[in-house]
PDB file of C-alpha atoms and ligand atoms in Angstrom:
ATOM      1  CA  MET A   1      19.894  30.033-101.230  1.00 52.00           C
ATOM      2  CA  SER A   2      16.827  30.098-103.356  1.00 50.00           C
ATOM      3  CA  SER A   3      17.652  26.744-105.014  1.00 57.00           C
ATOM      4  CA  ARG A   4      16.825  24.902-101.793  1.00 74.00           C
ATOM      5  CA  ARG A   5      13.385  26.468-101.490  1.00 87.00           C
ATOM      6  CA  ARG A   6      10.326  24.968-103.056  1.00 96.00           C
ATOM      7  CA  ARG A   7       9.510  26.765-106.277  1.00 97.00           C
ATOM      8  CA  ILE A   8       5.838  27.681-106.461  1.00 97.00           C
ATOM      9  CA  TYR A   9       5.670  29.483-109.767  1.00 96.00           C
ATOM     10  CA  GLU A  10       7.953  30.793-112.474  1.00 96.00           C
ATOM     11  CA  GLY A  11       6.803  33.726-114.557  1.00 93.00           C
ATOM     12  CA  LYS A  12       8.478  35.755-117.259  1.00 93.00           C
ATOM     13  CA  ALA A  13      10.330  38.148-114.949  1.00 97.00           C
ATOM     14  CA  LYS A  14      10.022  36.541-111.517  1.00 98.00           C
ATOM     15  CA  ILE A  15      10.175  33.252-109.653  1.00 98.00           C
ATOM     16  CA  LEU A  16       8.086  32.669-106.531  1.00 98.00           C
ATOM     17  CA  TYR A  17       9.424  30.378-103.802  1.00 98.00           C
ATOM     18  CA  GLU A  18       7.823  29.126-100.629  1.00 98.00           C
ATOM     19  CA  GLY A  19       8.702  31.583 -97.848  1.00 98.00           C
ATOM     20  CA  PRO A  20      10.337  30.864 -94.490  1.00 97.00           C
ATOM     21  CA  GLU A  21       7.052  31.142 -92.562  1.00 96.00           C
ATOM     22  CA  PRO A  22       3.546  29.987 -93.488  1.00 96.00           C
ATOM     23  CA  GLY A  23       1.716  32.624 -95.477  1.00 96.00           C
ATOM     24  CA  THR A  24       4.908  34.093 -96.923  1.00 98.00           C
ATOM     25  CA  ILE A  25       6.468  33.909-100.376  1.00 98.00           C
ATOM     26  CA  VAL A  26       9.915  34.831-101.652  1.00 98.00           C
ATOM     27  CA  GLN A  27       9.738  36.825-104.858  1.00 98.00           C
ATOM     28  CA  TYR A  28      12.926  36.481-106.962  1.00 98.00           C
ATOM     29  CA  PHE A  29      13.540  39.083-109.689  1.00 98.00           C
ATOM     30  CA  LYS A  30      15.123  37.762-112.902  1.00 98.00           C
ATOM     31  CA  ASP A  31      16.925  39.712-115.620  1.00 98.00           C
ATOM     32  CA  ASP A  32      14.698  38.103-118.255  1.00 97.00           C
ATOM     33  CA  ALA A  33      12.482  40.405-120.241  1.00 96.00           C
ATOM     34  CA  SER A  34       9.632  39.622-122.569  1.00 95.00           C
ATOM     35  CA  ALA A  35       7.211  41.664-124.601  1.00 95.00           C
ATOM     36  CA  PHE A  36       4.346  41.316-127.057  1.00 93.00           C
ATOM     37  CA  ASN A  37       2.881  38.311-125.287  1.00 89.00           C
ATOM     38  CA  ASN A  38       6.237  36.528-125.084  1.00 90.00           C
ATOM     39  CA  LYS A  39       6.993  36.913-128.813  1.00 93.00           C
ATOM     40  CA  LYS A  40      10.029  39.059-127.989  1.00 96.00           C
ATOM     41  CA  LYS A  41      12.432  37.763-125.382  1.00 96.00           C
ATOM     42  CA  GLY A  42      15.733  38.948-124.002  1.00 96.00           C
ATOM     43  CA  THR A  43      17.726  39.790-120.935  1.00 96.00           C
ATOM     44  CA  ILE A  44      18.423  43.160-119.418  1.00 96.00           C
ATOM     45  CA  THR A  45      21.570  42.779-117.316  1.00 95.00           C
ATOM     46  CA  GLY A  46      20.971  43.875-113.760  1.00 96.00           C
ATOM     47  CA  LYS A  47      17.237  44.493-114.280  1.00 97.00           C
ATOM     48  CA  GLY A  48      16.211  42.085-111.522  1.00 98.00           C
ATOM     49  CA  VAL A  49      18.403  43.841-108.977  1.00 97.00           C
ATOM     50  CA  ILE A  50      17.081  47.287-109.941  1.00 97.00           C
ATOM     51  CA  ASN A  51      13.417  46.237-110.085  1.00 98.00           C
ATOM     52  CA  ASN A  52      13.697  44.549-106.684  1.00 98.00           C
ATOM     53  CA  ARG A  53      14.905  47.857-105.234  1.00 98.00           C
ATOM     54  CA  ILE A  54      12.460  50.082-107.122  1.00 98.00           C
ATOM     55  CA  SER A  55       9.485  47.904-106.249  1.00 98.00           C
ATOM     56  CA  GLU A  56      10.596  47.760-102.603  1.00 98.00           C
ATOM     57  CA  TYR A  57      10.853  51.542-102.534  1.00 98.00           C
ATOM     58  CA  LEU A  58       7.476  52.206-104.171  1.00 98.00           C
ATOM     59  CA  MET A  59       5.591  49.542-102.182  1.00 98.00           C
ATOM     60  CA  THR A  60       7.091  50.917 -98.959  1.00 98.00           C
ATOM     61  CA  ARG A  61       6.046  54.493 -99.784  1.00 98.00           C
ATOM     62  CA  LEU A  62       2.552  53.257-100.690  1.00 98.00           C
ATOM     63  CA  ASN A  63       2.324  51.311 -97.426  1.00 97.00           C
ATOM     64  CA  GLU A  64       3.202  54.513 -95.589  1.00 98.00           C
ATOM     65  CA  ILE A  65       0.177  56.325 -97.029  1.00 98.00           C
ATOM     66  CA  GLY A  66      -2.083  53.428 -96.112  1.00 97.00           C
ATOM     67  CA  VAL A  67      -2.269  51.496 -99.362  1.00 98.00           C
ATOM     68  CA  PRO A  68      -2.155  47.856 -98.265  1.00 98.00           C
ATOM     69  CA  THR A  69       0.411  45.771-100.157  1.00 98.00           C
ATOM     70  CA  HIS A  70       1.807  42.253-100.046  1.00 98.00           C
ATOM     71  CA  PHE A  71       5.342  43.589 -99.459  1.00 98.00           C
ATOM     72  CA  ILE A  72       7.070  42.628 -96.186  1.00 98.00           C
ATOM     73  CA  ARG A  73      10.782  43.317 -96.712  1.00 98.00           C
ATOM     74  CA  ARG A  74      13.635  42.966 -99.150  1.00 98.00           C
ATOM     75  CA  LEU A  75      15.852  39.973 -98.380  1.00 98.00           C
ATOM     76  CA  ASN A  76      18.828  40.510-100.692  1.00 97.00           C
ATOM     77  CA  MET A  77      19.792  41.870-104.121  1.00 97.00           C
ATOM     78  CA  ARG A  78      17.206  39.868-106.027  1.00 98.00           C
ATOM     79  CA  GLU A  79      14.677  38.653-103.469  1.00 98.00           C
ATOM     80  CA  GLN A  80      11.924  40.117-101.378  1.00 98.00           C
ATOM     81  CA  LEU A  81       9.625  38.557 -98.820  1.00 98.00           C
ATOM     82  CA  VAL A  82       5.923  39.095 -99.510  1.00 98.00           C
ATOM     83  CA  ARG A  83       2.656  37.917 -98.041  1.00 98.00           C
ATOM     84  CA  GLN A  84       0.994  35.023 -99.798  1.00 98.00           C
ATOM     85  CA  VAL A  85      -2.166  36.271-101.453  1.00 98.00           C
ATOM     86  CA  GLU A  86      -4.729  34.820-103.790  1.00 97.00           C
ATOM     87  CA  ILE A  87      -3.978  36.690-107.005  1.00 97.00           C
ATOM     88  CA  ILE A  88      -7.016  38.247-108.663  1.00 98.00           C
ATOM     89  CA  PRO A  89      -6.534  37.336-112.351  1.00 98.00           C
ATOM     90  CA  LEU A  90      -6.720  40.915-113.612  1.00 98.00           C
ATOM     91  CA  GLU A  91      -4.155  43.358-114.913  1.00 98.00           C
ATOM     92  CA  VAL A  92      -5.310  46.792-113.835  1.00 99.00           C
ATOM     93  CA  VAL A  93      -3.966  49.537-116.098  1.00 99.00           C
ATOM     94  CA  VAL A  94      -4.210  53.221-115.211  1.00 99.00           C
ATOM     95  CA  ARG A  95      -3.390  55.784-117.889  1.00 99.00           C
ATOM     96  CA  ASN A  96      -2.734  59.499-117.672  1.00 98.00           C
ATOM     97  CA  VAL A  97      -1.277  60.122-121.128  1.00 98.00           C
ATOM     98  CA  ALA A  98      -2.031  58.289-124.378  1.00 98.00           C
ATOM     99  CA  ALA A  99       0.593  55.655-125.210  1.00 98.00           C
ATOM    100  CA  GLY A 100       0.950  52.024-126.197  1.00 98.00           C
ATOM    101  CA  SER A 101      -2.198  50.040-126.870  1.00 98.00           C
ATOM    102  CA  LEU A 102      -4.554  52.931-126.072  1.00 98.00           C
ATOM    103  CA  ALA A 103      -2.809  55.230-128.557  1.00 98.00           C
ATOM    104  CA  GLN A 104      -3.046  52.454-131.159  1.00 98.00           C
ATOM    105  CA  ARG A 105      -6.622  51.432-130.495  1.00 98.00           C
ATOM    106  CA  PHE A 106      -8.056  54.931-130.719  1.00 98.00           C
ATOM    107  CA  GLY A 107      -5.565  56.521-133.109  1.00 98.00           C
ATOM    108  CA  ILE A 108      -4.454  59.085-130.536  1.00 98.00           C
ATOM    109  CA  PRO A 109      -0.891  60.382-130.804  1.00 98.00           C
ATOM    110  CA  GLU A 110       1.431  59.065-128.092  1.00 98.00           C
ATOM    111  CA  GLY A 111       2.059  61.757-125.532  1.00 98.00           C
ATOM    112  CA  GLN A 112      -1.373  63.412-125.726  1.00 98.00           C
ATOM    113  CA  ALA A 113      -2.720  64.035-122.239  1.00 97.00           C
ATOM    114  CA  LEU A 114      -5.974  62.192-121.559  1.00 98.00           C
ATOM    115  CA  PRO A 115      -9.029  64.233-120.465  1.00 97.00           C
ATOM    116  CA  ARG A 116      -8.902  62.280-117.212  1.00 98.00           C
ATOM    117  CA  SER A 117      -7.188  59.206-115.858  1.00 98.00           C
ATOM    118  CA  ILE A 118      -8.525  56.080-117.525  1.00 98.00           C
ATOM    119  CA  LEU A 119      -8.651  52.718-115.794  1.00 98.00           C
ATOM    120  CA  GLU A 120      -8.803  49.471-117.753  1.00 99.00           C
ATOM    121  CA  PHE A 121      -9.034  45.805-116.849  1.00 99.00           C
ATOM    122  CA  TYR A 122      -7.339  42.959-118.702  1.00 98.00           C
ATOM    123  CA  TYR A 123      -7.909  39.280-117.985  1.00 98.00           C
ATOM    124  CA  LYS A 124      -4.544  37.803-116.954  1.00 97.00           C
ATOM    125  CA  ASN A 125      -4.154  34.911-119.365  1.00 96.00           C
ATOM    126  CA  ASP A 126      -1.013  34.475-121.459  1.00 93.00           C
ATOM    127  CA  GLN A 127      -2.600  32.019-123.870  1.00 95.00           C
ATOM    128  CA  LEU A 128      -5.290  34.548-124.724  1.00 97.00           C
ATOM    129  CA  GLY A 129      -2.850  37.470-124.768  1.00 95.00           C
ATOM    130  CA  ASP A 130      -4.438  39.235-121.766  1.00 97.00           C
ATOM    131  CA  PRO A 131      -7.693  40.391-123.428  1.00 98.00           C
ATOM    132  CA  MET A 132      -9.315  43.607-122.251  1.00 98.00           C
ATOM    133  CA  VAL A 133     -12.459  42.981-120.210  1.00 98.00           C
ATOM    134  CA  THR A 134     -15.231  45.000-118.592  1.00 98.00           C
ATOM    135  CA  GLU A 135     -16.738  44.743-115.116  1.00 98.00           C
ATOM    136  CA  GLU A 136     -19.506  42.676-116.709  1.00 98.00           C
ATOM    137  CA  HIS A 137     -17.027  39.954-117.703  1.00 98.00           C
ATOM    138  CA  ILE A 138     -15.236  40.150-114.364  1.00 98.00           C
ATOM    139  CA  THR A 139     -18.343  39.648-112.254  1.00 98.00           C
ATOM    140  CA  ALA A 140     -20.111  37.241-114.635  1.00 98.00           C
ATOM    141  CA  PHE A 141     -17.094  34.923-114.761  1.00 98.00           C
ATOM    142  CA  GLY A 142     -16.443  35.342-111.046  1.00 98.00           C
ATOM    143  CA  TRP A 143     -12.887  36.686-111.296  1.00 98.00           C
ATOM    144  CA  ALA A 144     -13.768  39.358-108.733  1.00 98.00           C
ATOM    145  CA  THR A 145     -16.876  40.517-106.895  1.00 98.00           C
ATOM    146  CA  PRO A 146     -18.408  43.991-107.267  1.00 98.00           C
ATOM    147  CA  GLN A 147     -16.950  44.772-103.797  1.00 98.00           C
ATOM    148  CA  ASP A 148     -13.480  43.627-104.945  1.00 98.00           C
ATOM    149  CA  ILE A 149     -13.805  45.856-108.005  1.00 98.00           C
ATOM    150  CA  ASP A 150     -14.784  48.853-105.856  1.00 98.00           C
ATOM    151  CA  ASP A 151     -11.709  48.266-103.678  1.00 98.00           C
ATOM    152  CA  ILE A 152      -9.449  47.758-106.708  1.00 98.00           C
ATOM    153  CA  VAL A 153     -10.633  50.960-108.422  1.00 98.00           C
ATOM    154  CA  ALA A 154     -10.238  53.049-105.248  1.00 98.00           C
ATOM    155  CA  LEU A 155      -6.750  51.655-104.580  1.00 98.00           C
ATOM    156  CA  ALA A 156      -5.610  51.959-108.204  1.00 98.00           C
ATOM    157  CA  LEU A 157      -6.617  55.637-108.304  1.00 98.00           C
ATOM    158  CA  ARG A 158      -4.814  56.330-105.021  1.00 98.00           C
ATOM    159  CA  VAL A 159      -1.726  54.572-106.344  1.00 98.00           C
ATOM    160  CA  ASN A 160      -1.942  56.683-109.509  1.00 98.00           C
ATOM    161  CA  ASP A 161      -2.270  59.997-107.660  1.00 98.00           C
ATOM    162  CA  PHE A 162       0.513  59.162-105.246  1.00 98.00           C
ATOM    163  CA  LEU A 163       2.962  57.780-107.801  1.00 98.00           C
ATOM    164  CA  SER A 164       2.230  60.593-110.291  1.00 98.00           C
ATOM    165  CA  GLY A 165       3.283  63.106-107.627  1.00 98.00           C
ATOM    166  CA  LEU A 166       6.240  61.056-106.458  1.00 98.00           C
ATOM    167  CA  PHE A 167       7.633  60.710-109.991  1.00 98.00           C
ATOM    168  CA  LEU A 168       6.880  64.339-110.876  1.00 98.00           C
ATOM    169  CA  GLY A 169       9.055  65.314-107.936  1.00 98.00           C
ATOM    170  CA  ILE A 170      12.041  63.606-109.576  1.00 98.00           C
ATOM    171  CA  GLY A 171      11.395  64.929-113.076  1.00 98.00           C
ATOM    172  CA  ILE A 172       9.489  61.940-114.432  1.00 98.00           C
ATOM    173  CA  LYS A 173       6.000  61.762-115.964  1.00 98.00           C
ATOM    174  CA  LEU A 174       3.960  58.684-115.054  1.00 98.00           C
ATOM    175  CA  ILE A 175       2.317  57.976-118.403  1.00 99.00           C
ATOM    176  CA  ASP A 176       0.609  54.705-117.436  1.00 99.00           C
ATOM    177  CA  PHE A 177       1.180  51.565-115.397  1.00 99.00           C
ATOM    178  CA  LYS A 178      -0.110  48.066-114.719  1.00 98.00           C
ATOM    179  CA  ILE A 179      -0.739  46.721-111.239  1.00 98.00           C
ATOM    180  CA  GLU A 180      -2.150  43.514-109.824  1.00 98.00           C
ATOM    181  CA  PHE A 181      -4.101  42.789-106.687  1.00 98.00           C
ATOM    182  CA  GLY A 182      -4.556  39.824-104.421  1.00 98.00           C
ATOM    183  CA  ARG A 183      -6.839  38.713-101.603  1.00 98.00           C
ATOM    184  CA  LEU A 184      -5.076  38.565 -98.262  1.00 98.00           C
ATOM    185  CA  TYR A 185      -6.656  36.204 -95.741  1.00 96.00           C
ATOM    186  CA  GLU A 186      -6.035  37.291 -92.145  1.00 92.00           C
ATOM    187  CA  GLU A 187      -7.915  35.449 -89.414  1.00 89.00           C
ATOM    188  CA  GLU A 188     -11.605  35.939 -90.226  1.00 93.00           C
ATOM    189  CA  MET A 189     -10.882  38.813 -92.606  1.00 94.00           C
ATOM    190  CA  VAL A 190     -10.148  39.023 -96.279  1.00 96.00           C
ATOM    191  CA  ARG A 191      -8.978  42.195 -97.940  1.00 97.00           C
ATOM    192  CA  VAL A 192      -7.727  43.312-101.307  1.00 98.00           C
ATOM    193  CA  VAL A 193      -4.056  44.333-101.345  1.00 98.00           C
ATOM    194  CA  LEU A 194      -1.597  45.498-103.980  1.00 98.00           C
ATOM    195  CA  ALA A 195       0.584  42.579-105.140  1.00 98.00           C
ATOM    196  CA  ASP A 196       3.183  41.696-107.804  1.00 98.00           C
ATOM    197  CA  GLU A 197       5.631  44.565-108.461  1.00 98.00           C
ATOM    198  CA  ILE A 198       5.801  48.187-109.533  1.00 98.00           C
ATOM    199  CA  SER A 199       8.865  48.866-111.679  1.00 98.00           C
ATOM    200  CA  PRO A 200       9.923  50.249-115.065  1.00 98.00           C
ATOM    201  CA  ASP A 201       8.812  46.850-116.436  1.00 98.00           C
ATOM    202  CA  SER A 202       5.206  47.691-115.622  1.00 98.00           C
ATOM    203  CA  CYS A 203       5.121  51.510-115.901  1.00 98.00           C
ATOM    204  CA  ARG A 204       5.683  54.000-118.683  1.00 98.00           C
ATOM    205  CA  LEU A 205       7.990  56.674-117.338  1.00 99.00           C
ATOM    206  CA  TRP A 206       9.040  59.642-119.471  1.00 98.00           C
ATOM    207  CA  ASP A 207      11.604  62.265-118.590  1.00 98.00           C
ATOM    208  CA  LEU A 208       9.667  65.441-117.814  1.00 98.00           C
ATOM    209  CA  LYS A 209      11.894  67.720-119.884  1.00 98.00           C
ATOM    210  CA  THR A 210      12.944  65.560-122.838  1.00 98.00           C
ATOM    211  CA  ASN A 211      10.119  62.972-122.975  1.00 98.00           C
ATOM    212  CA  GLU A 212      12.845  60.338-123.171  1.00 98.00           C
ATOM    213  CA  LYS A 213      11.490  56.893-122.315  1.00 98.00           C
ATOM    214  CA  MET A 214      12.855  55.428-119.085  1.00 98.00           C
ATOM    215  CA  ASP A 215      10.967  52.128-119.070  1.00 98.00           C
ATOM    216  CA  LYS A 216      10.453  48.793-120.791  1.00 98.00           C
ATOM    217  CA  ASP A 217       9.428  50.466-124.060  1.00 98.00           C
ATOM    218  CA  ARG A 218      13.204  50.875-124.608  1.00 98.00           C
ATOM    219  CA  PHE A 219      13.360  47.059-124.770  1.00 97.00           C
ATOM    220  CA  ARG A 220      10.056  46.600-126.619  1.00 97.00           C
ATOM    221  CA  ARG A 221      11.009  49.137-129.292  1.00 97.00           C
ATOM    222  CA  ASP A 222      14.765  48.413-129.458  1.00 97.00           C
ATOM    223  CA  LEU A 223      15.693  51.911-128.318  1.00 97.00           C
ATOM    224  CA  GLY A 224      18.860  50.752-126.540  1.00 96.00           C
ATOM    225  CA  LYS A 225      20.269  51.802-123.172  1.00 97.00           C
ATOM    226  CA  VAL A 226      17.589  49.832-121.329  1.00 97.00           C
ATOM    227  CA  GLU A 227      19.596  49.057-118.200  1.00 97.00           C
ATOM    228  CA  GLU A 228      20.870  52.636-118.079  1.00 97.00           C
ATOM    229  CA  ALA A 229      17.300  53.951-118.155  1.00 98.00           C
ATOM    230  CA  TYR A 230      16.213  51.667-115.284  1.00 98.00           C
ATOM    231  CA  GLN A 231      19.293  52.728-113.321  1.00 97.00           C
ATOM    232  CA  GLU A 232      18.484  56.367-113.893  1.00 98.00           C
ATOM    233  CA  VAL A 233      14.978  55.857-112.470  1.00 98.00           C
ATOM    234  CA  ALA A 234      16.525  54.183-109.413  1.00 98.00           C
ATOM    235  CA  ARG A 235      19.140  56.926-109.100  1.00 97.00           C
ATOM    236  CA  ARG A 236      16.490  59.656-109.163  1.00 98.00           C
ATOM    237  CA  LEU A 237      14.478  57.798-106.543  1.00 98.00           C
ATOM    238  CA  GLY A 238      17.611  57.960-104.401  1.00 97.00           C
ATOM    239  CA  ILE A 239      18.007  54.203-104.372  1.00 94.00           C
ATOM    240  CA  LEU A 240      21.346  53.878-106.127  1.00 72.00           C
ATOM    241  CA  LEU A 241      24.590  55.628-105.319  1.00 45.00           C
ATOM    242  CA  ASP A 242      25.607  58.049-108.024  1.00 50.00           C
ATOM    243  CA  PRO A 243      29.317  57.453-108.669  1.00 47.00           C
ATOM    244  CA  GLY A 244      29.625  61.065-109.717  1.00 45.00           C
ATOM    245  CA  ALA A 245      29.123  63.195-112.792  1.00 43.00           C
ATOM    246  CA  GLY A 246      31.258  62.178-115.735  1.00 40.00           C
ATOM    247  CA  ASP A 247      31.670  58.615-114.535  1.00 40.00           C
ATOM    248  CA  HIS A 248      29.844  56.458-117.021  1.00 43.00           C
ATOM    249  CA  ARG A 249      30.607  53.111-115.461  1.00 47.00           C
ATOM    250  CA  GLY A 250      27.143  53.312-113.956  1.00 48.00           C
ATOM    251  CA  PRO A 251      25.760  53.628-110.474  1.00 53.00           C
ATOM    252  CA  VAL A 252      26.708  51.168-107.771  1.00 55.00           C
ATOM    253  CA  THR A 253      23.957  49.157-106.122  1.00 57.00           C
ATOM    254  CA  VAL A 254      23.847  49.568-102.350  1.00 57.00           C
ATOM    255  CA  GLN A 255      22.473  46.894-100.030  1.00 53.00           C
TER     256      GLN A 255
HETATM  257  P1  5GP B 301      -0.339  48.868-122.997  1.00 55.68           P
HETATM  258  O1  5GP B 301      -1.738  48.359-122.839  1.00 55.68           O
HETATM  259  O2  5GP B 301      -0.307  50.262-123.548  1.00 55.68           O
HETATM  260  O3  5GP B 301       0.540  47.907-123.754  1.00 55.68           O
HETATM  261  O4  5GP B 301       0.280  48.929-121.536  1.00 55.68           O
HETATM  262  C1  5GP B 301      -0.176  49.837-120.572  1.00 55.68           C
HETATM  263  C2  5GP B 301       0.754  49.831-119.351  1.00 55.68           C
HETATM  264  O5  5GP B 301       0.638  48.604-118.672  1.00 55.68           O
HETATM  265  C3  5GP B 301       2.235  49.971-119.705  1.00 55.68           C
HETATM  266  O6  5GP B 301       2.870  50.734-118.684  1.00 55.68           O
HETATM  267  C4  5GP B 301       2.752  48.555-119.702  1.00 55.68           C
HETATM  268  O7  5GP B 301       4.108  48.509-119.294  1.00 55.68           O
HETATM  269  C5  5GP B 301       1.862  47.898-118.653  1.00 55.68           C
HETATM  270  N1  5GP B 301       1.553  46.517-118.999  1.00 55.68           N
HETATM  271  C6  5GP B 301       0.531  46.057-119.759  1.00 55.68           C
HETATM  272  N2  5GP B 301       0.557  44.721-119.857  1.00 55.68           N
HETATM  273  C7  5GP B 301       1.625  44.307-119.153  1.00 55.68           C
HETATM  274  C8  5GP B 301       2.184  43.024-118.854  1.00 55.68           C
HETATM  275  O8  5GP B 301       1.691  41.967-119.270  1.00 55.68           O
HETATM  276  N3  5GP B 301       3.300  43.010-118.084  1.00 55.68           N
HETATM  277  C9  5GP B 301       3.876  44.160-117.606  1.00 55.68           C
HETATM  278  N4  5GP B 301       5.004  44.069-116.873  1.00 55.68           N
HETATM  279  N5  5GP B 301       3.364  45.376-117.851  1.00 55.68           N
HETATM  280  C10 5GP B 301       2.255  45.460-118.608  1.00 55.68           C
END
């Protein structure tokens, strides 16, 4: 059980424990949700279980196309084994459609397609509220090298192209998402790999036909049916068993 492992870090949605072998970490997914720099807090029942599965699925697909990630394997309902990496303190946001803070900042209506994908960097720092930064800040303050940034940009754009297509195939528009990267030390080598998680907590996902939100904005904006939306994403990805049309007790999680 996780309680016997040494806890390394507890974040808003996850706990990291020391893994069974050196260089590994156990990532535990909580049901806790927070928004607006921790000003809004709550729980979404079953979220941790769903996000564990969704992130496993997406990281695995990305691995298959050659995007290096920290993911090793899922251990149980709420835990996955990942490689220990040195987290680069940046939140990398890729946007395809105006929404959220970009829509606000530039006065663009939510839902307006952007002329091209836009990539942004935020400095990962809760106390400062994750301020947006440029490559100048990143290299001047030593958060990442120009080579790291080149790798991050190339990987983030590949992730965007791949996930946009994957979600489109199941009737979902990938509006935007946030990813994080880490440095993986292997023998004499160090390389930048995708870390953290990819889930409806960190993506904006809209139904292709109805534009209905299927992501954490349902929690942020009190739209209701948050868990149901996350489950629907999982169901469309083929991760959860559909108990059948007309049964509204919800899908059943499979191991
Ligand atoms: P925005 O800047 O519009 O608030 O967010 C852009 C995208 O990045 C959204 O998909 C949002 O969910 C994600 N995002 C931004 N900051 C965070 C964060 O601190 N945590 C998580 N989980 N996602 C974030």
